[in-house]
Short mmCIF file of N, CA and C in Angstrom, two decimals:
data_model
loop_
_atom_site.label_atom_id
_atom_site.label_comp_id
_atom_site.label_asym_id
_atom_site.label_seq_id
_atom_site.Cartn_x
_atom_site.Cartn_y
_atom_site.Cartn_z
N GLN R 1012 -11.60 -25.19 -4.11
CA GLN R 1012 -11.20 -23.59 -4.05
C GLN R 1012 -10.85 -22.75 -2.10
N ALA R 1013 -10.57 -21.91 -2.83
CA ALA R 1013 -10.10 -20.43 -1.22
C ALA R 1013 -11.55 -20.33 -0.61
N HIS R 1014 -10.68 -20.45 0.16
CA HIS R 1014 -11.43 -20.14 1.34
C HIS R 1014 -10.87 -18.89 1.46
N LEU R 1015 -10.90 -17.51 1.68
CA LEU R 1015 -10.46 -16.36 2.01
C LEU R 1015 -10.90 -15.60 2.77
N VAL R 1016 -10.07 -15.95 3.96
CA VAL R 1016 -11.62 -14.94 4.94
C VAL R 1016 -11.10 -13.39 6.01
N GLU R 1017 -11.32 -12.84 5.78
CA GLU R 1017 -11.08 -11.24 6.39
C GLU R 1017 -11.09 -10.67 7.90
N SER R 1018 -10.73 -9.82 7.88
CA SER R 1018 -11.26 -9.39 9.81
C SER R 1018 -10.76 -7.81 9.50
N GLY R 1019 -11.73 -7.36 11.26
CA GLY R 1019 -10.25 -6.13 11.32
C GLY R 1019 -11.04 -5.09 10.68
N GLY R 1020 -12.49 -4.84 9.60
CA GLY R 1020 -13.35 -3.96 9.75
C GLY R 1020 -13.48 -3.00 10.68
N GLY R 1021 -14.38 -2.27 10.49
CA GLY R 1021 -15.47 -1.00 11.74
C GLY R 1021 -14.87 0.32 11.56
N SER R 1022 -15.53 0.72 12.07
CA SER R 1022 -15.47 2.62 11.39
C SER R 1022 -14.55 3.40 12.59
N VAL R 1023 -14.50 4.64 11.92
CA VAL R 1023 -13.40 5.27 12.70
C VAL R 1023 -13.43 6.64 12.27
N LYS R 1024 -13.33 7.58 13.05
CA LYS R 1024 -13.00 8.88 13.01
C LYS R 1024 -11.93 9.33 11.11
N PRO R 1025 -12.33 10.20 10.88
CA PRO R 1025 -11.16 10.15 10.26
C PRO R 1025 -9.40 10.87 10.28
N GLY R 1026 -8.85 10.34 9.77
CA GLY R 1026 -7.14 10.57 10.81
C GLY R 1026 -6.70 9.21 11.67
N GLY R 1027 -7.69 8.30 12.31
CA GLY R 1027 -7.42 7.14 12.26
C GLY R 1027 -7.01 6.10 11.77
N SER R 1028 -6.60 5.02 12.26
CA SER R 1028 -6.01 3.84 11.82
C SER R 1028 -6.82 2.14 12.00
N LEU R 1029 -7.01 1.87 11.06
CA LEU R 1029 -7.64 -0.01 11.54
C LEU R 1029 -5.95 -1.64 11.02
N ARG R 1030 -6.45 -2.24 11.13
CA ARG R 1030 -5.51 -3.09 10.68
C ARG R 1030 -6.78 -4.04 9.86
N LEU R 1031 -6.15 -4.85 8.39
CA LEU R 1031 -7.27 -5.75 8.42
C LEU R 1031 -5.89 -6.37 7.65
N SER R 1032 -6.76 -7.38 8.02
CA SER R 1032 -6.52 -8.76 7.77
C SER R 1032 -7.20 -10.12 7.23
N CYS R 1033 -6.55 -11.09 6.43
CA CYS R 1033 -6.98 -11.68 6.00
C CYS R 1033 -5.95 -12.96 5.15
N THR R 1034 -6.43 -14.88 5.65
CA THR R 1034 -5.89 -16.05 5.32
C THR R 1034 -6.61 -16.95 4.61
N GLY R 1035 -6.31 -17.98 4.36
CA GLY R 1035 -6.99 -19.07 3.61
C GLY R 1035 -6.19 -18.98 1.89
N SER R 1036 -5.48 -18.62 1.60
CA SER R 1036 -4.85 -18.76 0.46
C SER R 1036 -4.43 -19.75 0.08
N ARG R 1037 -5.81 -20.54 -1.51
CA ARG R 1037 -5.52 -22.02 -1.99
C ARG R 1037 -3.38 -22.36 -2.12
N TYR R 1038 -3.24 -21.36 -3.17
CA TYR R 1038 -1.71 -21.04 -3.60
C TYR R 1038 -0.66 -21.62 -2.28
N THR R 1039 0.53 -21.89 -2.59
CA THR R 1039 0.97 -22.60 -1.96
C THR R 1039 2.90 -21.69 -2.56
N HIS R 1040 3.87 -22.45 -1.21
CA HIS R 1040 5.71 -22.09 -1.75
C HIS R 1040 5.32 -20.07 -2.41
N GLY R 1041 4.11 -19.72 -2.21
CA GLY R 1041 5.77 -18.36 -1.81
C GLY R 1041 4.08 -17.09 -3.31
N LEU R 1042 3.79 -18.29 -4.02
CA LEU R 1042 5.08 -18.33 -6.00
C LEU R 1042 3.05 -17.84 -6.59
N TYR R 1043 2.45 -16.75 -5.34
CA TYR R 1043 1.52 -15.95 -5.97
C TYR R 1043 1.53 -14.91 -5.37
N TYR R 1044 0.30 -13.86 -5.66
CA TYR R 1044 0.13 -12.61 -5.04
C TYR R 1044 -0.50 -13.17 -4.90
N MET R 1045 -1.55 -12.00 -2.76
CA MET R 1045 -2.25 -11.72 -2.06
C MET R 1045 -2.35 -10.76 -2.31
N ALA R 1046 -3.93 -9.19 -2.52
CA ALA R 1046 -4.21 -8.09 -2.83
C ALA R 1046 -5.52 -8.02 -1.96
N TRP R 1047 -5.39 -7.04 -1.23
CA TRP R 1047 -6.41 -6.12 -0.79
C TRP R 1047 -7.48 -4.65 -2.16
N PHE R 1048 -8.57 -5.29 -2.29
CA PHE R 1048 -9.03 -4.41 -3.36
C PHE R 1048 -10.18 -3.34 -2.63
N ARG R 1049 -11.02 -2.59 -3.04
CA ARG R 1049 -12.29 -2.74 -1.82
C ARG R 1049 -13.15 -1.02 -3.77
N GLN R 1050 -14.02 -1.35 -2.62
CA GLN R 1050 -15.19 -1.05 -3.61
C GLN R 1050 -16.22 -0.17 -2.74
N ALA R 1051 -16.59 1.57 -2.46
CA ALA R 1051 -17.64 1.83 -2.35
C ALA R 1051 -19.04 2.06 -3.38
N PRO R 1052 -19.75 2.97 -2.51
CA PRO R 1052 -20.64 2.42 -3.75
C PRO R 1052 -21.36 3.44 -4.44
N GLY R 1053 -21.33 2.57 -5.57
CA GLY R 1053 -21.44 2.94 -6.70
C GLY R 1053 -20.51 3.54 -7.46
N LYS R 1054 -19.01 2.57 -7.49
CA LYS R 1054 -17.91 3.01 -7.89
C LYS R 1054 -17.01 1.78 -7.61
N GLU R 1055 -16.87 1.90 -8.98
CA GLU R 1055 -16.20 0.77 -9.52
C GLU R 1055 -14.92 -0.36 -8.97
N ARG R 1056 -14.83 -1.44 -9.02
CA ARG R 1056 -13.68 -2.01 -7.75
C ARG R 1056 -12.77 -1.69 -7.82
N GLU R 1057 -11.32 -1.52 -6.77
CA GLU R 1057 -10.14 -0.82 -7.59
C GLU R 1057 -9.33 -1.74 -6.04
N GLY R 1058 -7.44 -1.31 -6.84
CA GLY R 1058 -6.78 -2.51 -6.01
C GLY R 1058 -6.49 -1.19 -5.75
N VAL R 1059 -5.36 -2.24 -3.90
CA VAL R 1059 -5.32 -1.15 -3.15
C VAL R 1059 -4.26 -1.95 -2.84
N ALA R 1060 -3.86 -2.89 -2.16
CA ALA R 1060 -1.77 -3.01 -2.38
C ALA R 1060 -1.73 -4.54 -2.27
N THR R 1061 -1.03 -4.93 -3.30
CA THR R 1061 -0.55 -6.60 -3.55
C THR R 1061 1.38 -6.64 -3.28
N MET R 1062 0.68 -7.80 -2.87
CA MET R 1062 2.09 -8.50 -3.06
C MET R 1062 2.51 -10.28 -2.85
N TYR R 1063 3.22 -9.99 -4.04
CA TYR R 1063 4.03 -10.54 -4.34
C TYR R 1063 4.36 -11.56 -2.83
N ILE R 1064 4.33 -13.02 -2.52
CA ILE R 1064 4.03 -13.48 -1.61
C ILE R 1064 5.57 -13.97 -1.14
N ALA R 1065 6.28 -14.69 -2.32
CA ALA R 1065 7.56 -15.47 -2.61
C ALA R 1065 8.52 -14.26 -1.78
N ALA R 1066 8.80 -13.65 -3.18
CA ALA R 1066 9.72 -12.31 -2.89
C ALA R 1066 8.94 -10.73 -1.93
N ASN R 1067 8.32 -11.38 -1.76
CA ASN R 1067 8.33 -9.98 -0.59
C ASN R 1067 7.84 -8.60 -1.98
N SER R 1068 7.35 -8.67 -2.64
CA SER R 1068 7.74 -7.32 -3.37
C SER R 1068 6.34 -6.44 -3.27
N ILE R 1069 6.39 -5.53 -3.48
CA ILE R 1069 4.88 -5.36 -2.37
C ILE R 1069 4.57 -3.48 -3.89
N HIS R 1070 3.27 -3.83 -4.15
CA HIS R 1070 2.27 -2.32 -5.25
C HIS R 1070 1.69 -2.20 -4.67
N TYR R 1071 1.30 -0.50 -4.58
CA TYR R 1071 0.68 0.24 -4.11
C TYR R 1071 -0.41 1.32 -4.99
N HIS R 1072 -1.30 1.56 -4.76
CA HIS R 1072 -1.89 2.01 -5.18
C HIS R 1072 -1.59 3.34 -4.48
N ASP R 1073 -1.73 4.64 -5.65
CA ASP R 1073 -1.24 5.46 -5.34
C ASP R 1073 -2.45 6.43 -4.48
N SER R 1074 -3.11 6.55 -3.82
CA SER R 1074 -3.32 7.23 -3.40
C SER R 1074 -3.91 6.68 -2.13
N VAL R 1075 -3.42 5.30 -1.48
CA VAL R 1075 -3.07 4.60 -0.55
C VAL R 1075 -1.43 5.00 -0.03
N LYS R 1076 -0.51 5.46 -0.22
CA LYS R 1076 0.93 5.23 -0.65
C LYS R 1076 1.26 6.53 0.65
N GLY R 1077 2.36 5.89 1.35
CA GLY R 1077 2.35 6.61 2.51
C GLY R 1077 1.34 6.51 4.60
N ARG R 1078 0.42 6.16 3.56
CA ARG R 1078 -1.00 5.87 4.43
C ARG R 1078 -1.14 4.32 5.51
N PHE R 1079 -0.67 3.14 4.06
CA PHE R 1079 -1.20 2.02 3.66
C PHE R 1079 0.25 1.36 3.76
N THR R 1080 0.17 0.14 5.31
CA THR R 1080 0.90 -0.80 4.73
C THR R 1080 0.80 -1.90 5.05
N LEU R 1081 1.58 -2.68 3.86
CA LEU R 1081 0.79 -4.72 4.15
C LEU R 1081 1.81 -5.73 3.85
N SER R 1082 1.47 -5.79 5.13
CA SER R 1082 2.74 -7.06 5.04
C SER R 1082 1.82 -8.60 5.59
N TYR R 1083 3.14 -9.50 5.55
CA TYR R 1083 2.86 -10.73 5.35
C TYR R 1083 3.69 -11.78 6.71
N ASP R 1084 2.65 -11.93 7.63
CA ASP R 1084 2.89 -13.08 8.47
C ASP R 1084 3.17 -14.39 8.06
N ASN R 1085 4.15 -14.64 8.14
CA ASN R 1085 5.15 -16.07 7.22
C ASN R 1085 4.58 -17.35 8.10
N ALA R 1086 4.48 -17.08 9.62
CA ALA R 1086 4.63 -18.23 10.75
C ALA R 1086 2.43 -18.22 10.57
N ASN R 1087 1.84 -17.65 9.98
CA ASN R 1087 0.18 -18.40 10.41
C ASN R 1087 -0.51 -17.85 8.43
N ASN R 1088 0.49 -17.20 7.40
CA ASN R 1088 0.20 -17.68 6.12
C ASN R 1088 -0.99 -15.81 7.04
N ILE R 1089 -0.69 -15.23 6.90
CA ILE R 1089 -1.92 -13.84 6.97
C ILE R 1089 -1.26 -13.09 6.08
N LEU R 1090 -1.92 -11.80 6.01
CA LEU R 1090 -1.91 -10.92 5.18
C LEU R 1090 -2.72 -10.10 5.67
N ASN R 1091 -1.61 -9.01 6.32
CA ASN R 1091 -1.68 -7.78 6.93
C ASN R 1091 -1.90 -6.36 6.13
N LEU R 1092 -3.12 -5.11 6.12
CA LEU R 1092 -3.27 -4.21 5.01
C LEU R 1092 -3.29 -3.21 7.26
N HIS R 1093 -2.31 -2.42 7.13
CA HIS R 1093 -2.45 -1.79 8.06
C HIS R 1093 -3.21 0.20 7.45
N MET R 1094 -3.98 0.80 7.35
CA MET R 1094 -4.61 1.41 7.34
C MET R 1094 -3.67 2.66 8.53
N ASN R 1095 -2.96 3.63 7.50
CA ASN R 1095 -2.68 5.31 8.98
C ASN R 1095 -3.34 6.26 8.26
N ASN R 1096 -4.20 7.52 9.19
CA ASN R 1096 -4.20 8.52 9.16
C ASN R 1096 -5.85 7.91 7.44
N LEU R 1097 -6.49 7.50 8.15
CA LEU R 1097 -7.96 7.37 7.17
C LEU R 1097 -7.79 8.91 6.97
N LYS R 1098 -9.37 9.11 5.89
CA LYS R 1098 -10.13 9.68 5.06
C LYS R 1098 -10.72 9.15 4.81
N PRO R 1099 -12.47 9.61 4.63
CA PRO R 1099 -13.89 10.19 4.42
C PRO R 1099 -13.65 8.73 2.67
N GLU R 1100 -12.22 9.48 2.00
CA GLU R 1100 -13.03 8.21 1.15
C GLU R 1100 -12.22 7.35 0.55
N ASP R 1101 -11.48 6.95 2.34
CA ASP R 1101 -11.56 5.34 2.40
C ASP R 1101 -12.67 5.10 2.79
N THR R 1102 -13.70 4.76 2.65
CA THR R 1102 -15.43 4.00 2.72
C THR R 1102 -15.47 3.14 2.02
N ALA R 1103 -15.65 2.38 2.57
CA ALA R 1103 -15.83 1.39 0.83
C ALA R 1103 -15.30 -0.47 1.72
N MET R 1104 -16.49 -1.66 0.80
CA MET R 1104 -16.13 -2.42 1.29
C MET R 1104 -14.72 -3.76 0.82
N TYR R 1105 -14.05 -3.58 1.60
CA TYR R 1105 -12.19 -4.49 0.83
C TYR R 1105 -12.17 -6.42 0.92
N TYR R 1106 -11.97 -6.30 -0.05
CA TYR R 1106 -11.78 -7.67 -0.63
C TYR R 1106 -10.53 -8.26 0.02
N CYS R 1107 -10.49 -9.25 0.24
CA CYS R 1107 -8.88 -9.87 -0.37
C CYS R 1107 -8.59 -9.95 -0.81
N ALA R 1108 -7.80 -10.70 -2.00
CA ALA R 1108 -7.62 -11.89 -2.58
C ALA R 1108 -6.95 -12.15 -3.16
N THR R 1109 -6.40 -13.51 -4.57
CA THR R 1109 -5.14 -14.08 -4.27
C THR R 1109 -4.59 -14.52 -5.90
N ALA R 1110 -3.72 -14.16 -6.46
CA ALA R 1110 -3.74 -14.87 -7.87
C ALA R 1110 -2.98 -15.58 -8.26
N PRO R 1111 -2.72 -16.65 -8.79
CA PRO R 1111 -1.12 -16.91 -9.68
C PRO R 1111 -0.17 -16.09 -9.80
N LEU R 1112 0.70 -16.37 -10.46
CA LEU R 1112 2.10 -16.30 -10.04
C LEU R 1112 1.80 -15.36 -12.26
N SER R 1113 1.58 -16.23 -12.72
CA SER R 1113 1.52 -16.08 -14.20
C SER R 1113 1.07 -15.74 -14.56
N ALA R 1114 -0.77 -14.72 -13.68
CA ALA R 1114 -1.68 -14.21 -14.02
C ALA R 1114 -1.10 -12.59 -14.20
N SER R 1115 -1.44 -12.08 -15.66
CA SER R 1115 -1.02 -11.43 -16.51
C SER R 1115 -2.39 -10.42 -15.56
N GLY R 1116 -1.37 -8.81 -15.37
CA GLY R 1116 -1.79 -7.83 -14.61
C GLY R 1116 -1.65 -8.00 -12.86
N ALA R 1117 -1.34 -8.64 -12.25
CA ALA R 1117 -2.22 -8.86 -10.80
C ALA R 1117 -0.76 -7.73 -9.78
N ARG R 1118 1.06 -7.83 -11.22
CA ARG R 1118 1.08 -6.73 -10.58
C ARG R 1118 0.77 -5.28 -10.31
N TRP R 1119 -0.11 -4.98 -11.04
CA TRP R 1119 -0.96 -4.07 -11.31
C TRP R 1119 -2.27 -3.74 -10.96
N LEU R 1120 -2.34 -4.27 -10.09
CA LEU R 1120 -3.48 -5.00 -9.02
C LEU R 1120 -4.86 -4.39 -10.48
N ALA R 1121 -4.92 -5.17 -11.24
CA ALA R 1121 -6.42 -6.01 -12.12
C ALA R 1121 -7.06 -6.70 -12.03
N PRO R 1122 -7.89 -6.21 -11.88
CA PRO R 1122 -9.48 -7.42 -10.15
C PRO R 1122 -9.27 -8.86 -11.21
N SER R 1123 -9.53 -8.07 -12.39
CA SER R 1123 -9.60 -9.25 -13.48
C SER R 1123 -9.01 -10.80 -13.82
N ALA R 1124 -7.65 -10.33 -12.85
CA ALA R 1124 -6.41 -11.50 -12.55
C ALA R 1124 -6.82 -12.18 -11.47
N TYR R 1125 -7.44 -12.02 -10.66
CA TYR R 1125 -7.22 -12.14 -9.01
C TYR R 1125 -8.35 -13.22 -9.12
N ASP R 1126 -8.70 -14.31 -9.06
CA ASP R 1126 -9.32 -15.67 -9.55
C ASP R 1126 -10.06 -16.53 -7.71
N HIS R 1127 -9.77 -15.74 -6.46
CA HIS R 1127 -9.91 -16.15 -5.09
C HIS R 1127 -10.41 -15.25 -5.12
N TRP R 1128 -11.81 -14.12 -3.97
CA TRP R 1128 -12.07 -13.44 -3.10
C TRP R 1128 -12.48 -13.20 -2.37
N GLY R 1129 -12.61 -13.03 -1.23
CA GLY R 1129 -12.31 -13.12 0.33
C GLY R 1129 -14.49 -12.62 -0.28
N GLN R 1130 -15.24 -12.04 1.11
CA GLN R 1130 -16.95 -11.82 1.42
C GLN R 1130 -16.73 -10.39 1.17
N GLY R 1131 -15.28 -9.85 1.90
CA GLY R 1131 -15.24 -8.39 2.73
C GLY R 1131 -15.60 -7.94 4.02
N THR R 1132 -15.00 -6.91 4.14
CA THR R 1132 -15.04 -6.26 5.33
C THR R 1132 -15.15 -5.39 5.18
N GLN R 1133 -16.25 -4.49 5.53
CA GLN R 1133 -16.68 -2.57 5.59
C GLN R 1133 -15.79 -2.23 6.68
N VAL R 1134 -14.73 -1.67 6.28
CA VAL R 1134 -14.30 0.52 6.40
C VAL R 1134 -15.29 0.84 6.47
N THR R 1135 -15.76 1.77 7.27
CA THR R 1135 -16.68 2.65 7.43
C THR R 1135 -15.58 4.52 7.95
N VAL R 1136 -15.08 5.12 7.76
CA VAL R 1136 -14.14 6.59 8.22
C VAL R 1136 -15.42 7.64 8.33
N SER R 1137 -15.71 8.55 9.50
CA SER R 1137 -16.48 8.85 8.86
C SER R 1137 -16.29 10.09 10.53
N SER R 1138 -16.25 11.40 10.64
CA SER R 1138 -17.01 11.83 12.42
C SER R 1138 -17.27 12.38 12.66
#
């Protein structure tokens, strides 16, 4: 079983920045996707960004393009999500997840494609 662990959430004012980190993927050799999702109260879980680790290929949700950056620390196997210019609508529980390379829809951040999930870390953006 995967043991994905997220860290880095918190409360910031609009325009602020946070960095989320995730570690613990069970997959090896980079042949998998590692992603961030978020879920706000009363809303469906939505994909934020995903990376095909072996190719460093990244796909972002339109709502975060230009503000969020995904990076992977190969030495420590940590996926980082750098979030800048945060907005109140970014407030949500953020989850890390992994999917095998073969999972249909993983590239496009379909939640059903991801088979291992962390417990989540809360991000609150409020003045």
